[in-house]
Amino acid sequence: MNVLLIGSGAREHAIARAIDNSQKNSSLHCFASNINPGIADVCSGLILGNINDPKAVVGYAKETSSTLAIIGPENPLASGVADALWDVGIKVVGPKKDLAQVETSKAFTRDLLKEYNIPGGPHYQTFDSMAGVDDFLTELGENYVVKYDGLAGGKGVKVAGDHLQSHNDALAYCMELVDKGGEFVVEEKFIGQEFSLMSFCDGETLKHMPAVQDHKRAYEGDRGPNTGGMGTYSDADHSLPFLKDSDIQEAHTINISTAMALKDKFGEGYKGVLYGGFIATDSGVKLIEYNARFGDPEAMNVLPLLKSDFVDICVHIADGTLKNTDVQFQNKATVCKYAVPEGYPDNPVKGEPINVSSVENSGGLFYASVDIKNGSLVEAGSRTVAVVGIADSIVEAEAIAEKEVSSVSGPLFHRSDIGTESVIQERIDHMNSLR
Ligand code: GLY
């Protein structure tokens, strides 16, 4: 089978490796936005192009006689790449544009949960002007979040107490969004501990992955600007040390209910990875947002643990037969840490050489925003490389990841606190103080 992978970051490197490990006799091609040497290594062909251009992607899919495509990032989903591939008879893992609205429109997702009585939604209102904003912010008091209603690479969400220090700050941000000409959602802010729960979904059946906790802030102690995610961890029991079994069950139920609601609304099922960004609170699990794809870094935690055949799962997703296959993950803990360019995310250095030759386990190294310049591996300006430690406990996995990420040389930094015992204890103490 010829498989086409769309995207070329570390998440896609993890996907490419899972395809390479498959027992299905498949040949992989990649439609990429940068030369990722890790993906190139396991591919029969890699072409650079605009991954958001449906015509260009379909052209390469035909040229490579691909029969199955896997879409990594959200932007191609938003631009209808999945729709265009299905239109020419190519099976796709990654939802069509309408269904991808769970990620591309905050208002859509809030309305969907409300319409179908799915638990976990906040008190919210959607606006396209300033009419009523002041009153609603006053009603929410100190705990509010303002979300731009579109893809903004994590920069469209501003949270009271973090990015917005006062009612006037919030009004000013809302005015900025009105001037931009889009809709925005103002909603209640939840207090608790966040976690990601991703599910494979064929439109009807969902198979859940281990829970993961991401760290979005750039600096140690969860300080500094928001990033795409500096690192993540998962535990051997597929839950997280601060969660109860009922939290995992509630997250599963919300993902299942959302998939059923999407099928009802659009008359066809969501095929891909449904990624719930959840928060455990004193009153149960709430939904912060959905993503319509694997998380990055979360893909690097879960895919290396997959015992089942990834290509087989993808075919079952596309065919709507996921109930006929078993999806199993190893009972191991993982810690993933990103090395990112100095100055990231606001003023990252670019084009500087890095050296990964001291990383001991190349199977735990994932290339992200890198390029090849004059034969050397260089930073391309965003998260650069990720490493994953896998062990029986989070603490052991952290020690592996920390050693590996520290061995990558170049003008880079990483968060040494992710996955450490003291940070995990803080999370547990926080949840205990809330419940
Ligand atoms: N880890 C956050 C994301 O993938 O959006």
CSV table of C-alpha atoms and ligand atoms in Angstrom, one decimal:
chain,number,residue,atom,x,y,z
A,1,MET,CA,0.0,0.0,0.0
A,2,ASN,CA,1.3,3.5,-0.8
A,3,VAL,CA,0.8,5.9,2.1
A,4,LEU,CA,1.1,9.7,1.9
A,5,LEU,CA,2.0,11.7,5.0
A,6,ILE,CA,1.2,15.4,5.0
A,7,GLY,CA,3.4,17.6,7.2
A,8,SER,CA,7.0,17.4,8.4
A,9,GLY,CA,7.3,18.3,12.1
A,10,ALA,CA,8.2,16.1,15.0
A,11,ARG,CA,4.6,14.8,15.2
A,12,GLU,CA,4.8,13.7,11.6
A,13,HIS,CA,8.2,12.1,12.3
A,14,ALA,CA,6.5,10.1,15.0
A,15,ILE,CA,3.7,9.1,12.5
A,16,ALA,CA,6.3,8.2,9.9
A,17,ARG,CA,8.1,6.0,12.3
A,18,ALA,CA,4.9,4.3,13.3
A,19,ILE,CA,4.2,3.6,9.6
A,20,ASP,CA,7.8,2.4,9.2
A,21,ASN,CA,7.2,-0.1,12.1
A,22,SER,CA,4.0,-1.4,10.5
A,23,GLN,CA,3.9,-5.1,9.4
A,24,LYS,CA,1.8,-4.0,6.4
A,25,ASN,CA,3.9,-3.8,3.4
A,26,SER,CA,3.6,-0.1,2.8
A,27,SER,CA,5.7,2.5,1.0
A,28,LEU,CA,5.6,6.0,2.4
A,29,HIS,CA,5.8,9.4,0.7
A,30,CYS,CA,5.7,12.8,2.4
A,31,PHE,CA,4.4,16.1,1.3
A,32,ALA,CA,6.4,18.4,3.5
A,33,SER,CA,7.0,22.0,4.4
A,34,ASN,CA,10.6,21.5,5.4
A,35,ILE,CA,13.3,18.8,5.0
A,36,ASN,CA,12.9,16.6,8.0
A,37,PRO,CA,15.9,14.2,7.9
A,38,GLY,CA,14.1,11.7,10.2
A,39,ILE,CA,11.1,11.5,7.9
A,40,ALA,CA,13.3,11.5,4.8
A,41,ASP,CA,15.1,8.5,6.2
A,42,VAL,CA,12.0,6.3,6.3
A,43,CYS,CA,10.4,7.6,3.1
A,44,SER,CA,10.5,6.5,-0.5
A,45,GLY,CA,10.1,10.1,-1.5
A,46,LEU,CA,9.7,13.6,0.1
A,47,ILE,CA,8.6,16.7,-1.8
A,48,LEU,CA,8.5,20.3,-0.5
A,49,GLY,CA,5.3,22.3,-1.2
A,50,ASN,CA,2.4,24.2,0.3
A,51,ILE,CA,0.7,21.5,2.5
A,52,ASN,CA,-2.4,23.7,2.7
A,53,ASP,CA,-3.0,23.6,-1.1
A,54,PRO,CA,-5.5,20.8,-1.8
A,55,LYS,CA,-4.6,20.7,-5.5
A,56,ALA,CA,-0.9,20.4,-4.9
A,57,VAL,CA,-1.4,17.6,-2.3
A,58,VAL,CA,-3.8,15.7,-4.6
A,59,GLY,CA,-1.3,16.0,-7.4
A,60,TYR,CA,1.5,14.4,-5.4
A,61,ALA,CA,-0.9,11.8,-4.0
A,62,LYS,CA,-1.7,10.7,-7.6
A,63,GLU,CA,1.9,10.9,-8.8
A,64,THR,CA,2.9,8.5,-5.9
A,65,SER,CA,-0.2,6.3,-6.4
A,66,SER,CA,-1.1,6.8,-2.8
A,67,THR,CA,-4.3,5.1,-1.6
A,68,LEU,CA,-4.1,6.3,2.0
A,69,ALA,CA,-3.2,9.7,3.3
A,70,ILE,CA,-2.5,10.8,6.9
A,71,ILE,CA,-2.8,14.5,7.6
A,72,GLY,CA,-0.6,15.7,10.5
A,73,PRO,CA,-1.2,19.4,11.2
A,74,GLU,CA,-4.5,21.4,11.4
A,75,ASN,CA,-4.0,23.9,8.6
A,76,PRO,CA,-4.4,21.4,5.8
A,77,LEU,CA,-7.6,20.1,7.5
A,78,ALA,CA,-8.9,23.7,7.6
A,79,SER,CA,-8.2,24.2,3.9
A,80,GLY,CA,-10.0,21.1,2.8
A,81,VAL,CA,-7.1,18.8,1.9
A,82,ALA,CA,-9.0,15.8,3.3
A,83,ASP,CA,-12.1,16.6,1.2
A,84,ALA,CA,-10.0,17.0,-2.0
A,85,LEU,CA,-8.3,13.6,-1.4
A,86,TRP,CA,-11.5,11.7,-0.7
A,87,ASP,CA,-13.0,13.4,-3.9
A,88,VAL,CA,-10.3,11.5,-6.0
A,89,GLY,CA,-10.8,8.2,-4.1
A,90,ILE,CA,-7.9,8.4,-1.7
A,91,LYS,CA,-8.7,7.3,1.9
A,92,VAL,CA,-7.8,9.8,4.5
A,93,VAL,CA,-7.0,9.8,8.3
A,94,GLY,CA,-7.9,13.4,9.2
A,95,PRO,CA,-11.4,14.9,9.1
A,96,LYS,CA,-13.0,16.8,6.3
A,97,LYS,CA,-13.2,20.6,6.6
A,98,ASP,CA,-16.7,20.8,8.1
A,99,LEU,CA,-15.9,18.2,10.7
A,100,ALA,CA,-12.5,19.8,11.5
A,101,GLN,CA,-14.5,22.8,12.8
A,102,VAL,CA,-14.1,21.2,16.2
A,103,GLU,CA,-10.6,22.7,16.1
A,104,THR,CA,-11.0,25.6,13.6
A,105,SER,CA,-13.9,27.3,15.3
A,106,LYS,CA,-14.2,27.7,19.0
A,107,ALA,CA,-17.8,28.9,18.7
A,108,PHE,CA,-18.8,25.9,16.6
A,109,THR,CA,-17.5,23.5,19.3
A,110,ARG,CA,-19.2,25.4,22.2
A,111,ASP,CA,-22.5,25.4,20.3
A,112,LEU,CA,-22.1,21.7,19.4
A,113,LEU,CA,-21.7,20.7,23.0
A,114,LYS,CA,-24.7,22.9,24.0
A,115,GLU,CA,-26.9,21.6,21.2
A,116,TYR,CA,-26.3,18.0,22.0
A,117,ASN,CA,-26.3,18.4,25.8
A,118,ILE,CA,-22.7,17.1,26.1
A,119,PRO,CA,-21.3,17.8,29.6
A,120,GLY,CA,-18.0,19.7,30.1
A,121,GLY,CA,-18.9,23.1,28.5
A,122,PRO,CA,-18.5,26.4,30.2
A,123,HIS,CA,-20.9,29.3,30.5
A,124,TYR,CA,-20.1,31.3,27.3
A,125,GLN,CA,-21.3,33.8,24.7
A,126,THR,CA,-20.1,34.4,21.2
A,127,PHE,CA,-19.7,38.0,19.9
A,128,ASP,CA,-18.8,39.8,16.6
A,129,SER,CA,-19.1,43.3,18.1
A,130,MET,CA,-18.7,44.9,21.5
A,131,ALA,CA,-22.4,44.9,22.2
A,132,GLY,CA,-22.9,43.0,25.4
A,133,VAL,CA,-19.2,42.2,26.0
A,134,ASP,CA,-18.8,44.5,29.0
A,135,ASP,CA,-21.9,43.0,30.7
A,136,PHE,CA,-20.9,39.4,30.1
A,137,LEU,CA,-17.3,40.0,31.4
A,138,THR,CA,-18.8,41.6,34.5
A,139,GLU,CA,-21.1,38.6,35.0
A,140,LEU,CA,-18.1,36.2,34.8
A,141,GLY,CA,-16.1,38.3,37.4
A,142,GLU,CA,-12.4,37.4,37.6
A,143,ASN,CA,-12.5,34.1,35.9
A,144,TYR,CA,-12.9,34.5,32.1
A,145,VAL,CA,-11.2,33.5,28.9
A,146,VAL,CA,-11.4,35.3,25.5
A,147,LYS,CA,-10.9,33.1,22.4
A,148,TYR,CA,-10.5,34.3,18.9
A,149,ASP,CA,-12.8,32.1,16.7
A,150,GLY,CA,-10.3,30.7,14.3
A,151,LEU,CA,-6.8,29.1,14.0
A,152,ALA,CA,-4.3,31.3,15.6
A,153,GLY,CA,-1.5,28.9,16.5
A,154,GLY,CA,-2.3,29.1,20.2
A,155,LYS,CA,-2.0,32.9,20.2
A,156,GLY,CA,-5.8,33.6,20.0
A,157,VAL,CA,-6.6,32.5,23.5
A,158,LYS,CA,-6.2,35.0,26.3
A,159,VAL,CA,-6.8,34.0,29.9
A,160,ALA,CA,-7.7,36.2,32.9
A,161,GLY,CA,-4.8,36.4,35.4
A,162,ASP,CA,-2.3,35.1,32.8
A,163,HIS,CA,-2.5,37.3,29.7
A,164,LEU,CA,-5.3,39.7,30.7
A,165,GLN,CA,-4.7,41.5,34.0
A,166,SER,CA,-7.9,43.5,34.3
A,167,HIS,CA,-11.4,44.0,33.0
A,168,ASN,CA,-10.0,46.8,30.8
A,169,ASP,CA,-7.3,44.5,29.4
A,170,ALA,CA,-10.1,42.1,28.4
A,171,LEU,CA,-12.1,44.8,26.8
A,172,ALA,CA,-9.1,46.1,24.8
A,173,TYR,CA,-8.4,42.5,23.5
A,174,CYS,CA,-12.0,42.1,22.5
A,175,MET,CA,-11.9,45.4,20.7
A,176,GLU,CA,-8.8,44.3,18.9
A,177,LEU,CA,-10.7,41.2,17.7
A,178,VAL,CA,-13.7,43.2,16.6
A,179,ASP,CA,-11.3,45.4,14.6
A,180,LYS,CA,-9.8,42.3,13.0
A,181,GLY,CA,-13.3,41.5,11.9
A,182,GLY,CA,-13.9,38.0,13.3
A,183,GLU,CA,-16.1,36.3,15.9
A,184,PHE,CA,-14.8,35.6,19.4
A,185,VAL,CA,-16.0,33.6,22.4
A,186,VAL,CA,-15.9,34.9,26.0
A,187,GLU,CA,-16.2,32.0,28.5
A,188,GLU,CA,-15.9,31.0,32.1
A,189,LYS,CA,-12.3,30.1,33.1
A,190,PHE,CA,-11.9,26.6,34.6
A,191,ILE,CA,-9.5,26.0,37.5
A,192,GLY,CA,-7.7,22.7,37.7
A,193,GLN,CA,-5.2,20.5,36.0
A,194,GLU,CA,-5.1,20.1,32.2
A,195,PHE,CA,-4.7,16.9,30.3
A,196,SER,CA,-4.9,15.7,26.7
A,197,LEU,CA,-7.0,12.7,25.8
A,198,MET,CA,-6.8,11.6,22.2
A,199,SER,CA,-9.0,9.0,20.5
A,200,PHE,CA,-8.8,7.2,17.2
A,201,CYS,CA,-12.2,7.7,15.6
A,202,ASP,CA,-13.7,6.1,12.5
A,203,GLY,CA,-16.9,8.1,12.7
A,204,GLU,CA,-18.7,5.6,14.9
A,205,THR,CA,-16.2,3.8,17.1
A,206,LEU,CA,-13.5,5.4,19.3
A,207,LYS,CA,-10.4,3.8,20.6
A,208,HIS,CA,-8.7,5.9,23.3
A,209,MET,CA,-5.0,6.6,23.8
A,210,PRO,CA,-3.2,7.1,27.1
A,211,ALA,CA,-3.7,10.5,28.8
A,212,VAL,CA,-0.9,13.0,28.5
A,213,GLN,CA,0.0,16.3,30.2
A,214,ASP,CA,1.5,19.1,28.1
A,215,HIS,CA,3.4,22.2,29.2
A,216,LYS,CA,2.6,25.2,27.1
A,217,ARG,CA,4.6,27.9,28.8
A,218,ALA,CA,8.2,28.5,27.5
A,219,TYR,CA,10.0,28.7,30.8
A,220,GLU,CA,10.5,26.6,33.9
A,221,GLY,CA,7.7,26.8,36.5
A,222,ASP,CA,5.1,27.4,33.8
A,223,ARG,CA,6.2,31.0,33.2
A,224,GLY,CA,6.8,33.0,30.1
A,225,PRO,CA,4.9,33.1,26.7
A,226,ASN,CA,2.7,30.3,25.4
A,227,THR,CA,4.3,27.9,22.9
A,228,GLY,CA,3.1,25.0,20.9
A,229,GLY,CA,4.1,22.8,23.8
A,230,MET,CA,7.6,22.4,25.4
A,231,GLY,CA,7.1,18.9,26.6
A,232,THR,CA,4.7,16.2,27.9
A,233,TYR,CA,4.5,13.1,30.0
A,234,SER,CA,2.3,10.1,30.3
A,235,ASP,CA,2.1,7.3,32.9
A,236,ALA,CA,2.4,3.6,32.8
A,237,ASP,CA,-1.3,3.1,33.8
A,238,HIS,CA,-2.4,5.4,30.9
A,239,SER,CA,-3.9,7.8,33.4
A,240,LEU,CA,-2.0,10.7,35.1
A,241,PRO,CA,-0.9,10.9,38.8
A,242,PHE,CA,-3.4,13.7,39.6
A,243,LEU,CA,-6.4,12.1,37.9
A,244,LYS,CA,-9.1,9.7,39.2
A,245,ASP,CA,-10.5,6.8,37.1
A,246,SER,CA,-13.7,8.8,36.8
A,247,ASP,CA,-11.9,11.7,35.2
A,248,ILE,CA,-10.6,9.4,32.4
A,249,GLN,CA,-14.1,7.9,32.0
A,250,GLU,CA,-15.7,11.4,31.7
A,251,ALA,CA,-13.1,12.4,29.1
A,252,HIS,CA,-13.9,9.2,27.1
A,253,THR,CA,-17.6,9.9,27.3
A,254,ILE,CA,-17.2,13.5,26.1
A,255,ASN,CA,-15.1,12.4,23.1
A,256,ILE,CA,-17.6,9.7,22.2
A,257,SER,CA,-20.6,12.1,22.6
A,258,THR,CA,-18.8,14.7,20.5
A,259,ALA,CA,-18.1,12.2,17.7
A,260,MET,CA,-21.7,11.1,17.7
A,261,ALA,CA,-22.9,14.7,17.6
A,262,LEU,CA,-20.6,15.4,14.6
A,263,LYS,CA,-22.0,12.4,12.8
A,264,ASP,CA,-25.6,13.5,13.5
A,265,LYS,CA,-24.9,17.1,12.4
A,266,PHE,CA,-23.1,16.4,9.2
A,267,GLY,CA,-24.5,13.0,8.2
A,268,GLU,CA,-21.1,11.5,8.0
A,269,GLY,CA,-18.5,10.5,10.5
A,270,TYR,CA,-15.3,12.1,11.8
A,271,LYS,CA,-12.4,10.0,10.6
A,272,GLY,CA,-9.1,10.8,12.3
A,273,VAL,CA,-7.7,11.6,15.8
A,274,LEU,CA,-10.1,13.5,18.1
A,275,TYR,CA,-8.0,15.3,20.6
A,276,GLY,CA,-9.8,16.6,23.7
A,277,GLY,CA,-8.0,19.3,25.7
A,278,PHE,CA,-9.5,18.7,29.1
A,279,ILE,CA,-9.2,20.1,32.6
A,280,ALA,CA,-9.9,18.2,35.8
A,281,THR,CA,-11.8,20.5,38.2
A,282,ASP,CA,-13.5,20.3,41.6
A,283,SER,CA,-16.7,19.6,39.7
A,284,GLY,CA,-15.5,17.0,37.2
A,285,VAL,CA,-13.8,17.1,33.8
A,286,LYS,CA,-14.4,20.1,31.5
A,287,LEU,CA,-13.5,20.6,27.9
A,288,ILE,CA,-11.1,23.4,27.1
A,289,GLU,CA,-10.9,22.8,23.4
A,290,TYR,CA,-10.8,20.2,20.7
A,291,ASN,CA,-8.0,19.6,18.2
A,292,ALA,CA,-8.7,17.6,15.0
A,293,ARG,CA,-5.3,15.8,14.9
A,294,PHE,CA,-2.6,14.2,17.0
A,295,GLY,CA,-1.1,16.6,19.6
A,296,ASP,CA,2.4,17.8,19.2
A,297,PRO,CA,4.3,16.7,21.4
A,298,GLU,CA,1.6,14.2,22.6
A,299,ALA,CA,2.1,12.1,19.4
A,300,MET,CA,5.7,11.4,20.6
A,301,ASN,CA,4.4,10.0,23.9
A,302,VAL,CA,1.7,7.7,22.6
A,303,LEU,CA,2.9,6.4,19.2
A,304,PRO,CA,6.1,4.8,20.4
A,305,LEU,CA,4.0,2.9,22.9
A,306,LEU,CA,1.6,1.5,20.3
A,307,LYS,CA,1.7,-2.3,20.3
A,308,SER,CA,-0.9,-2.6,17.5
A,309,ASP,CA,-0.1,-2.0,13.9
A,310,PHE,CA,-0.5,1.8,13.1
A,311,VAL,CA,-1.2,1.4,9.4
A,312,ASP,CA,-3.9,-1.3,10.2
A,313,ILE,CA,-5.5,1.2,12.6
A,314,CYS,CA,-5.4,3.9,9.9
A,315,VAL,CA,-7.1,1.7,7.3
A,316,HIS,CA,-9.8,0.8,9.8
A,317,ILE,CA,-10.3,4.5,10.6
A,318,ALA,CA,-10.8,5.3,6.9
A,319,ASP,CA,-13.0,2.3,6.2
A,320,GLY,CA,-15.2,2.8,9.3
A,321,THR,CA,-14.3,-0.6,10.7
A,322,LEU,CA,-12.3,0.4,13.8
A,323,LYS,CA,-14.5,-1.8,16.0
A,324,ASN,CA,-12.9,-4.8,14.3
A,325,THR,CA,-9.4,-4.1,15.4
A,326,ASP,CA,-7.7,-4.1,18.8
A,327,VAL,CA,-5.7,-1.0,19.8
A,328,GLN,CA,-3.2,-1.7,22.5
A,329,PHE,CA,-0.5,0.5,24.1
A,330,GLN,CA,2.5,-0.7,26.2
A,331,ASN,CA,2.2,0.0,30.0
A,332,LYS,CA,5.2,2.3,30.1
A,333,ALA,CA,5.6,5.9,31.2
A,334,THR,CA,7.0,8.5,28.8
A,335,VAL,CA,8.5,12.0,29.0
A,336,CYS,CA,9.0,14.1,25.9
A,337,LYS,CA,11.1,17.3,26.0
A,338,TYR,CA,11.6,19.8,23.2
A,339,ALA,CA,14.8,21.7,22.5
A,340,VAL,CA,13.8,25.0,21.0
A,341,PRO,CA,15.8,27.9,19.6
A,342,GLU,CA,17.2,30.6,21.9
A,343,GLY,CA,14.7,33.5,21.8
A,344,TYR,CA,11.7,31.1,21.0
A,345,PRO,CA,8.8,31.8,20.7
A,346,ASP,CA,9.0,35.6,20.1
A,347,ASN,CA,12.5,36.1,18.6
A,348,PRO,CA,13.9,32.7,17.8
A,349,VAL,CA,17.4,32.4,16.3
A,350,LYS,CA,17.3,30.8,12.8
A,351,GLY,CA,19.7,29.0,10.5
A,352,GLU,CA,22.1,28.1,13.3
A,353,PRO,CA,23.7,24.7,13.2
A,354,ILE,CA,22.8,22.1,15.8
A,355,ASN,CA,24.4,18.7,16.6
A,356,VAL,CA,22.4,15.7,17.7
A,357,SER,CA,25.2,13.1,17.4
A,358,SER,CA,25.5,12.7,21.2
A,359,VAL,CA,21.8,11.5,21.5
A,360,GLU,CA,22.3,7.9,22.6
A,361,ASN,CA,18.9,6.4,21.4
A,362,SER,CA,18.2,7.7,17.9
A,363,GLY,CA,14.9,5.9,18.1
A,364,GLY,CA,13.8,8.4,20.8
A,365,LEU,CA,14.8,11.5,18.7
A,366,PHE,CA,12.3,13.4,16.7
A,367,TYR,CA,13.2,16.2,14.2
A,368,ALA,CA,10.8,19.2,14.1
A,369,SER,CA,11.6,22.7,12.8
A,370,VAL,CA,15.0,21.9,11.2
A,371,ASP,CA,16.4,22.3,7.7
A,372,ILE,CA,19.6,21.2,5.9
A,373,LYS,CA,21.9,24.2,5.0
A,374,ASN,CA,25.2,23.5,3.2
A,375,GLY,CA,24.9,19.9,4.4
A,376,SER,CA,24.5,20.9,8.0
A,377,LEU,CA,21.4,20.4,10.3
A,378,VAL,CA,20.1,23.9,11.2
A,379,GLU,CA,17.4,25.4,13.3
A,380,ALA,CA,14.4,26.6,11.2
A,381,GLY,CA,12.9,28.9,13.9
A,382,SER,CA,10.3,26.9,15.8
A,383,ARG,CA,10.5,23.9,18.1
A,384,THR,CA,13.7,22.2,16.9
A,385,VAL,CA,14.0,18.6,18.1
A,386,ALA,CA,12.2,16.5,20.6
A,387,VAL,CA,13.5,13.5,22.6
A,388,VAL,CA,11.4,10.9,24.4
A,389,GLY,CA,12.4,8.8,27.4
A,390,ILE,CA,10.4,5.6,28.0
A,391,ALA,CA,10.6,3.6,31.3
A,392,ASP,CA,8.5,2.0,34.0
A,393,SER,CA,8.0,5.3,35.9
A,394,ILE,CA,7.7,8.9,34.9
A,395,VAL,CA,10.7,9.7,37.1
A,396,GLU,CA,12.9,7.2,35.2
A,397,ALA,CA,11.6,8.4,31.8
A,398,GLU,CA,12.3,12.0,32.8
A,399,ALA,CA,16.0,11.1,33.7
A,400,ILE,CA,16.4,9.6,30.2
A,401,ALA,CA,14.7,12.5,28.4
A,402,GLU,CA,16.7,15.1,30.3
A,403,LYS,CA,20.0,13.4,29.6
A,404,GLU,CA,19.2,13.1,25.9
A,405,VAL,CA,17.9,16.7,25.4
A,406,SER,CA,20.9,18.1,27.3
A,407,SER,CA,23.2,16.4,24.8
A,408,VAL,CA,21.8,18.3,21.8
A,409,SER,CA,24.2,21.2,21.2
A,410,GLY,CA,23.5,24.5,19.5
A,411,PRO,CA,21.8,27.8,20.5
A,412,LEU,CA,18.9,26.0,22.1
A,413,PHE,CA,17.0,25.7,25.5
A,414,HIS,CA,14.6,23.3,27.0
A,415,ARG,CA,12.6,22.9,30.2
A,416,SER,CA,14.4,20.7,32.7
A,417,ASP,CA,11.3,20.7,35.1
A,418,ILE,CA,8.9,18.7,32.9
A,419,GLY,CA,8.2,15.3,34.3
A,420,THR,CA,10.2,15.8,37.5
A,421,GLU,CA,9.0,14.4,40.8
A,422,SER,CA,8.5,17.8,42.4
A,423,VAL,CA,6.5,19.2,39.5
A,424,ILE,CA,4.2,16.2,39.4
A,425,GLN,CA,3.8,16.4,43.2
A,426,GLU,CA,2.7,20.1,42.7
A,427,ARG,CA,0.0,18.9,40.2
A,428,ILE,CA,-1.2,16.2,42.7
A,429,ASP,CA,-1.3,18.7,45.6
A,430,HIS,CA,-3.1,21.3,43.4
A,431,MET,CA,-5.9,18.7,42.5
A,432,ASN,CA,-6.1,17.6,46.2
A,433,SER,CA,-6.5,21.2,47.3
A,434,LEU,CA,-9.4,21.6,44.8
A,435,ARG,CA,-11.3,18.4,45.4
B,1,GLY,N1,0.1,20.0,22.4
B,1,GLY,C1,-0.8,21.0,21.9
B,1,GLY,C2,-1.2,20.8,20.6
B,1,GLY,O1,-0.9,19.9,19.9
B,1,GLY,O2,-2.0,21.6,20.1
